[in-house]
Amino acid sequence: MTKAEKALVIERVGSMVWAGGMVMDAAIWFVSGLYKVDWSEARDMVHTAMAQAMAEEVDRNLVTIGEKHDN
């Protein structure tokens, strides 16, 4: 698996955790195996990816709200 593919996977895992489609522990276990890192490093990676997914959703929602109110 290439670095780009792994980056896409971690992004998708973060989105799934944020959306509630994947349990945090399962995501950490998966990322730990994929990147061959220990639990704490995988946890940090999942948290970062989840925070990015949350920030993107908030940005999308703010744009939608702004468009509805002509801002």
mmCIF file of N, CA and C in Angstrom:
data_model
loop_
_atom_site.group_PDB
_atom_site.id
_atom_site.type_symbol
_atom_site.label_atom_id
_atom_site.label_comp_id
_atom_site.label_asym_id
_atom_site.label_seq_id
_atom_site.Cartn_x
_atom_site.Cartn_y
_atom_site.Cartn_z
ATOM 1 N N MET A 1 0.849 -1.169 0.000
ATOM 2 C CA MET A 1 0.000 0.000 0.000
ATOM 3 C C MET A 1 0.900 1.240 0.000
ATOM 4 N N THR A 2 0.581 2.199 -0.860
ATOM 5 C CA THR A 2 1.394 3.410 -0.963
ATOM 6 C C THR A 2 1.091 4.371 0.182
ATOM 7 N N LYS A 3 1.942 5.364 0.346
ATOM 8 C CA LYS A 3 1.723 6.376 1.376
ATOM 9 C C LYS A 3 0.424 7.135 1.125
ATOM 10 N N ALA A 4 0.145 7.423 -0.135
ATOM 11 C CA ALA A 4 -1.090 8.143 -0.474
ATOM 12 C C ALA A 4 -2.322 7.313 -0.117
ATOM 13 N N GLU A 5 -2.257 6.022 -0.380
ATOM 14 C CA GLU A 5 -3.380 5.146 -0.044
ATOM 15 C C GLU A 5 -3.566 5.069 1.466
ATOM 16 N N LYS A 6 -2.462 4.972 2.199
ATOM 17 C CA LYS A 6 -2.547 4.936 3.656
ATOM 18 C C LYS A 6 -3.125 6.246 4.197
ATOM 19 N N ALA A 7 -2.726 7.367 3.603
ATOM 20 C CA ALA A 7 -3.246 8.665 4.030
ATOM 21 C C ALA A 7 -4.747 8.742 3.801
ATOM 22 N N LEU A 8 -5.197 8.218 2.677
ATOM 23 C CA LEU A 8 -6.634 8.206 2.381
ATOM 24 C C LEU A 8 -7.369 7.315 3.372
ATOM 25 N N VAL A 9 -6.773 6.182 3.713
ATOM 26 C CA VAL A 9 -7.396 5.262 4.667
ATOM 27 C C VAL A 9 -7.552 5.936 6.025
ATOM 28 N N ILE A 10 -6.522 6.593 6.519
ATOM 29 C CA ILE A 10 -6.616 7.235 7.828
ATOM 30 C C ILE A 10 -7.651 8.354 7.796
ATOM 31 N N GLU A 11 -7.745 9.056 6.693
ATOM 32 C CA GLU A 11 -8.757 10.107 6.543
ATOM 33 C C GLU A 11 -10.164 9.508 6.623
ATOM 34 N N ARG A 12 -10.363 8.405 5.925
ATOM 35 C CA ARG A 12 -11.670 7.730 5.933
ATOM 36 C C ARG A 12 -11.994 7.158 7.309
ATOM 37 N N VAL A 13 -11.002 6.596 7.976
ATOM 38 C CA VAL A 13 -11.216 6.056 9.321
ATOM 39 C C VAL A 13 -11.643 7.187 10.263
ATOM 40 N N GLY A 14 -10.975 8.316 10.178
ATOM 41 C CA GLY A 14 -11.345 9.471 11.008
ATOM 42 C C GLY A 14 -12.768 9.917 10.751
ATOM 43 N N SER A 15 -13.163 9.930 9.492
ATOM 44 C CA SER A 15 -14.533 10.302 9.139
ATOM 45 C C SER A 15 -15.543 9.296 9.691
ATOM 46 N N MET A 16 -15.209 8.015 9.594
ATOM 47 C CA MET A 16 -16.121 6.989 10.102
ATOM 48 C C MET A 16 -16.264 7.072 11.613
ATOM 49 N N VAL A 17 -15.178 7.327 12.309
ATOM 50 C CA VAL A 17 -15.252 7.448 13.766
ATOM 51 C C VAL A 17 -16.091 8.669 14.130
ATOM 52 N N TRP A 18 -15.844 9.780 13.460
ATOM 53 C CA TRP A 18 -16.584 11.013 13.746
ATOM 54 C C TRP A 18 -18.080 10.820 13.475
ATOM 55 N N ALA A 19 -18.417 10.114 12.410
ATOM 56 C CA ALA A 19 -19.817 9.910 12.037
ATOM 57 C C ALA A 19 -20.489 8.817 12.868
ATOM 58 N N GLY A 20 -19.714 8.100 13.656
ATOM 59 C CA GLY A 20 -20.280 7.041 14.481
ATOM 60 C C GLY A 20 -20.362 5.695 13.790
ATOM 61 N N GLY A 21 -19.736 5.576 12.624
ATOM 62 C CA GLY A 21 -19.778 4.332 11.878
ATOM 63 C C GLY A 21 -18.680 3.352 12.241
ATOM 64 N N MET A 22 -17.773 3.771 13.111
ATOM 65 C CA MET A 22 -16.679 2.895 13.537
ATOM 66 C C MET A 22 -16.348 3.226 14.989
ATOM 67 N N VAL A 23 -16.168 2.207 15.782
ATOM 68 C CA VAL A 23 -15.828 2.380 17.195
ATOM 69 C C VAL A 23 -14.362 2.822 17.296
ATOM 70 N N MET A 24 -14.095 3.712 18.231
ATOM 71 C CA MET A 24 -12.747 4.275 18.392
ATOM 72 C C MET A 24 -11.693 3.186 18.585
ATOM 73 N N ASP A 25 -11.954 2.218 19.461
ATOM 74 C CA ASP A 25 -10.967 1.169 19.714
ATOM 75 C C ASP A 25 -10.665 0.356 18.456
ATOM 76 N N ALA A 26 -11.689 0.071 17.666
ATOM 77 C CA ALA A 26 -11.485 -0.672 16.418
ATOM 78 C C ALA A 26 -10.652 0.146 15.438
ATOM 79 N N ALA A 27 -10.916 1.438 15.381
ATOM 80 C CA ALA A 27 -10.156 2.318 14.492
ATOM 81 C C ALA A 27 -8.688 2.362 14.904
ATOM 82 N N ILE A 28 -8.442 2.469 16.199
ATOM 83 C CA ILE A 28 -7.063 2.513 16.695
ATOM 84 C C ILE A 28 -6.357 1.197 16.395
ATOM 85 N N TRP A 29 -7.033 0.090 16.636
ATOM 86 C CA TRP A 29 -6.457 -1.225 16.351
ATOM 87 C C TRP A 29 -6.105 -1.343 14.864
ATOM 88 N N PHE A 30 -7.024 -0.911 13.999
ATOM 89 C CA PHE A 30 -6.807 -0.989 12.553
ATOM 90 C C PHE A 30 -5.612 -0.140 12.128
ATOM 91 N N VAL A 31 -5.565 1.094 12.597
ATOM 92 C CA VAL A 31 -4.476 2.007 12.229
ATOM 93 C C VAL A 31 -3.152 1.504 12.788
ATOM 94 N N SER A 32 -3.177 0.953 13.985
ATOM 95 C CA SER A 32 -1.970 0.397 14.584
ATOM 96 C C SER A 32 -1.389 -0.708 13.708
ATOM 97 N N GLY A 33 -2.246 -1.579 13.207
ATOM 98 C CA GLY A 33 -1.790 -2.656 12.337
ATOM 99 C C GLY A 33 -1.356 -2.163 10.967
ATOM 100 N N LEU A 34 -2.082 -1.203 10.429
ATOM 101 C CA LEU A 34 -1.772 -0.678 9.098
ATOM 102 C C LEU A 34 -0.425 0.035 9.076
ATOM 103 N N TYR A 35 -0.191 0.870 10.071
ATOM 104 C CA TYR A 35 1.046 1.656 10.115
ATOM 105 C C TYR A 35 2.150 1.000 10.935
ATOM 106 N N LYS A 36 1.800 -0.110 11.603
ATOM 107 C CA LYS A 36 2.761 -0.826 12.448
ATOM 108 C C LYS A 36 3.356 0.092 13.518
ATOM 109 N N VAL A 37 2.453 0.752 14.256
ATOM 110 C CA VAL A 37 2.835 1.642 15.352
ATOM 111 C C VAL A 37 2.165 1.151 16.627
ATOM 112 N N ASP A 38 2.622 1.670 17.771
ATOM 113 C CA ASP A 38 2.007 1.253 19.029
ATOM 114 C C ASP A 38 0.654 1.943 19.224
ATOM 115 N N TRP A 39 -0.059 1.484 20.264
ATOM 116 C CA TRP A 39 -1.436 1.918 20.504
ATOM 117 C C TRP A 39 -1.538 3.438 20.679
ATOM 118 N N SER A 40 -0.641 4.027 21.455
ATOM 119 C CA SER A 40 -0.748 5.464 21.732
ATOM 120 C C SER A 40 -0.512 6.305 20.472
ATOM 121 N N GLU A 41 0.414 5.886 19.640
ATOM 122 C CA GLU A 41 0.649 6.629 18.393
ATOM 123 C C GLU A 41 -0.541 6.475 17.447
ATOM 124 N N ALA A 42 -1.083 5.271 17.362
ATOM 125 C CA ALA A 42 -2.263 5.040 16.515
ATOM 126 C C ALA A 42 -3.443 5.847 17.035
ATOM 127 N N ARG A 43 -3.594 5.919 18.354
ATOM 128 C CA ARG A 43 -4.679 6.702 18.954
ATOM 129 C C ARG A 43 -4.556 8.173 18.562
ATOM 130 N N ASP A 44 -3.341 8.703 18.630
ATOM 131 C CA ASP A 44 -3.120 10.095 18.237
ATOM 132 C C ASP A 44 -3.454 10.313 16.763
ATOM 133 N N MET A 45 -3.089 9.358 15.925
ATOM 134 C CA MET A 45 -3.378 9.471 14.493
ATOM 135 C C MET A 45 -4.887 9.469 14.245
ATOM 136 N N VAL A 46 -5.600 8.583 14.929
ATOM 137 C CA VAL A 46 -7.058 8.515 14.765
ATOM 138 C C VAL A 46 -7.709 9.785 15.290
ATOM 139 N N HIS A 47 -7.251 10.276 16.441
ATOM 140 C CA HIS A 47 -7.811 11.511 16.989
ATOM 141 C C HIS A 47 -7.590 12.688 16.045
ATOM 142 N N THR A 48 -6.418 12.769 15.461
ATOM 143 C CA THR A 48 -6.123 13.842 14.515
ATOM 144 C C THR A 48 -7.019 13.742 13.281
ATOM 145 N N ALA A 49 -7.168 12.530 12.758
ATOM 146 C CA ALA A 49 -8.018 12.330 11.585
ATOM 147 C C ALA A 49 -9.476 12.636 11.907
ATOM 148 N N MET A 50 -9.916 12.248 13.095
ATOM 149 C CA MET A 50 -11.288 12.520 13.503
ATOM 150 C C MET A 50 -11.507 14.029 13.680
ATOM 151 N N ALA A 51 -10.548 14.715 14.256
ATOM 152 C CA ALA A 51 -10.656 16.166 14.430
ATOM 153 C C ALA A 51 -10.712 16.871 13.075
ATOM 154 N N GLN A 52 -9.941 16.369 12.117
ATOM 155 C CA GLN A 52 -9.973 16.944 10.771
ATOM 156 C C GLN A 52 -11.350 16.751 10.134
ATOM 157 N N ALA A 53 -11.921 15.560 10.296
ATOM 158 C CA ALA A 53 -13.262 15.280 9.751
ATOM 159 C C ALA A 53 -14.299 16.189 10.406
ATOM 160 N N MET A 54 -14.176 16.398 11.714
ATOM 161 C CA MET A 54 -15.096 17.271 12.430
ATOM 162 C C MET A 54 -14.968 18.707 11.935
ATOM 163 N N ALA A 55 -13.750 19.177 11.762
ATOM 164 C CA ALA A 55 -13.523 20.546 11.296
ATOM 165 C C ALA A 55 -14.091 20.751 9.895
ATOM 166 N N GLU A 56 -13.926 19.763 9.027
ATOM 167 C CA GLU A 56 -14.474 19.865 7.670
ATOM 168 C C GLU A 56 -15.996 19.917 7.697
ATOM 169 N N GLU A 57 -16.613 19.122 8.570
ATOM 170 C CA GLU A 57 -18.072 19.133 8.673
ATOM 171 C C GLU A 57 -18.572 20.475 9.205
ATOM 172 N N VAL A 58 -17.898 21.001 10.214
ATOM 173 C CA VAL A 58 -18.288 22.298 10.761
ATOM 174 C C VAL A 58 -18.155 23.378 9.695
ATOM 175 N N ASP A 59 -17.054 23.374 8.948
ATOM 176 C CA ASP A 59 -16.870 24.353 7.872
ATOM 177 C C ASP A 59 -17.986 24.266 6.839
ATOM 178 N N ARG A 60 -18.323 23.029 6.431
ATOM 179 C CA ARG A 60 -19.416 22.837 5.458
ATOM 180 C C ARG A 60 -20.722 23.388 5.993
ATOM 181 N N ASN A 61 -21.005 23.110 7.257
ATOM 182 C CA ASN A 61 -22.254 23.576 7.853
ATOM 183 C C ASN A 61 -22.286 25.087 7.984
ATOM 184 N N LEU A 62 -21.165 25.702 8.314
ATOM 185 C CA LEU A 62 -21.125 27.156 8.414
ATOM 186 C C LEU A 62 -21.343 27.812 7.063
ATOM 187 N N VAL A 63 -20.788 27.232 6.014
ATOM 188 C CA VAL A 63 -21.001 27.759 4.660
ATOM 189 C C VAL A 63 -22.475 27.643 4.299
ATOM 190 N N THR A 64 -23.084 26.503 4.614
ATOM 191 C CA THR A 64 -24.500 26.300 4.321
ATOM 192 C C THR A 64 -25.355 27.304 5.070
ATOM 193 N N ILE A 65 -25.058 27.523 6.335
ATOM 194 C CA ILE A 65 -25.816 28.492 7.132
ATOM 195 C C ILE A 65 -25.632 29.889 6.554
ATOM 196 N N GLY A 66 -24.387 30.226 6.202
ATOM 197 C CA GLY A 66 -24.124 31.536 5.626
ATOM 198 C C GLY A 66 -24.847 31.751 4.314
ATOM 199 N N GLU A 67 -24.919 30.727 3.484
ATOM 200 C CA GLU A 67 -25.629 30.840 2.217
ATOM 201 C C GLU A 67 -27.120 31.025 2.430
ATOM 202 N N LYS A 68 -27.681 30.364 3.429
ATOM 203 C CA LYS A 68 -29.113 30.491 3.719
ATOM 204 C C LYS A 68 -29.459 31.883 4.216
ATOM 205 N N HIS A 69 -28.494 32.554 4.823
ATOM 206 C CA HIS A 69 -28.738 33.887 5.377
ATOM 207 C C HIS A 69 -28.047 34.966 4.557
ATOM 208 N N ASP A 70 -27.661 34.613 3.325
ATOM 209 C CA ASP A 70 -27.017 35.562 2.408
ATOM 210 C C ASP A 70 -25.801 36.270 3.012
ATOM 211 N N ASN A 71 -24.969 35.506 3.729
ATOM 212 C CA ASN A 71 -23.741 36.071 4.314
ATOM 213 C C ASN A 71 -22.543 35.589 3.575
#
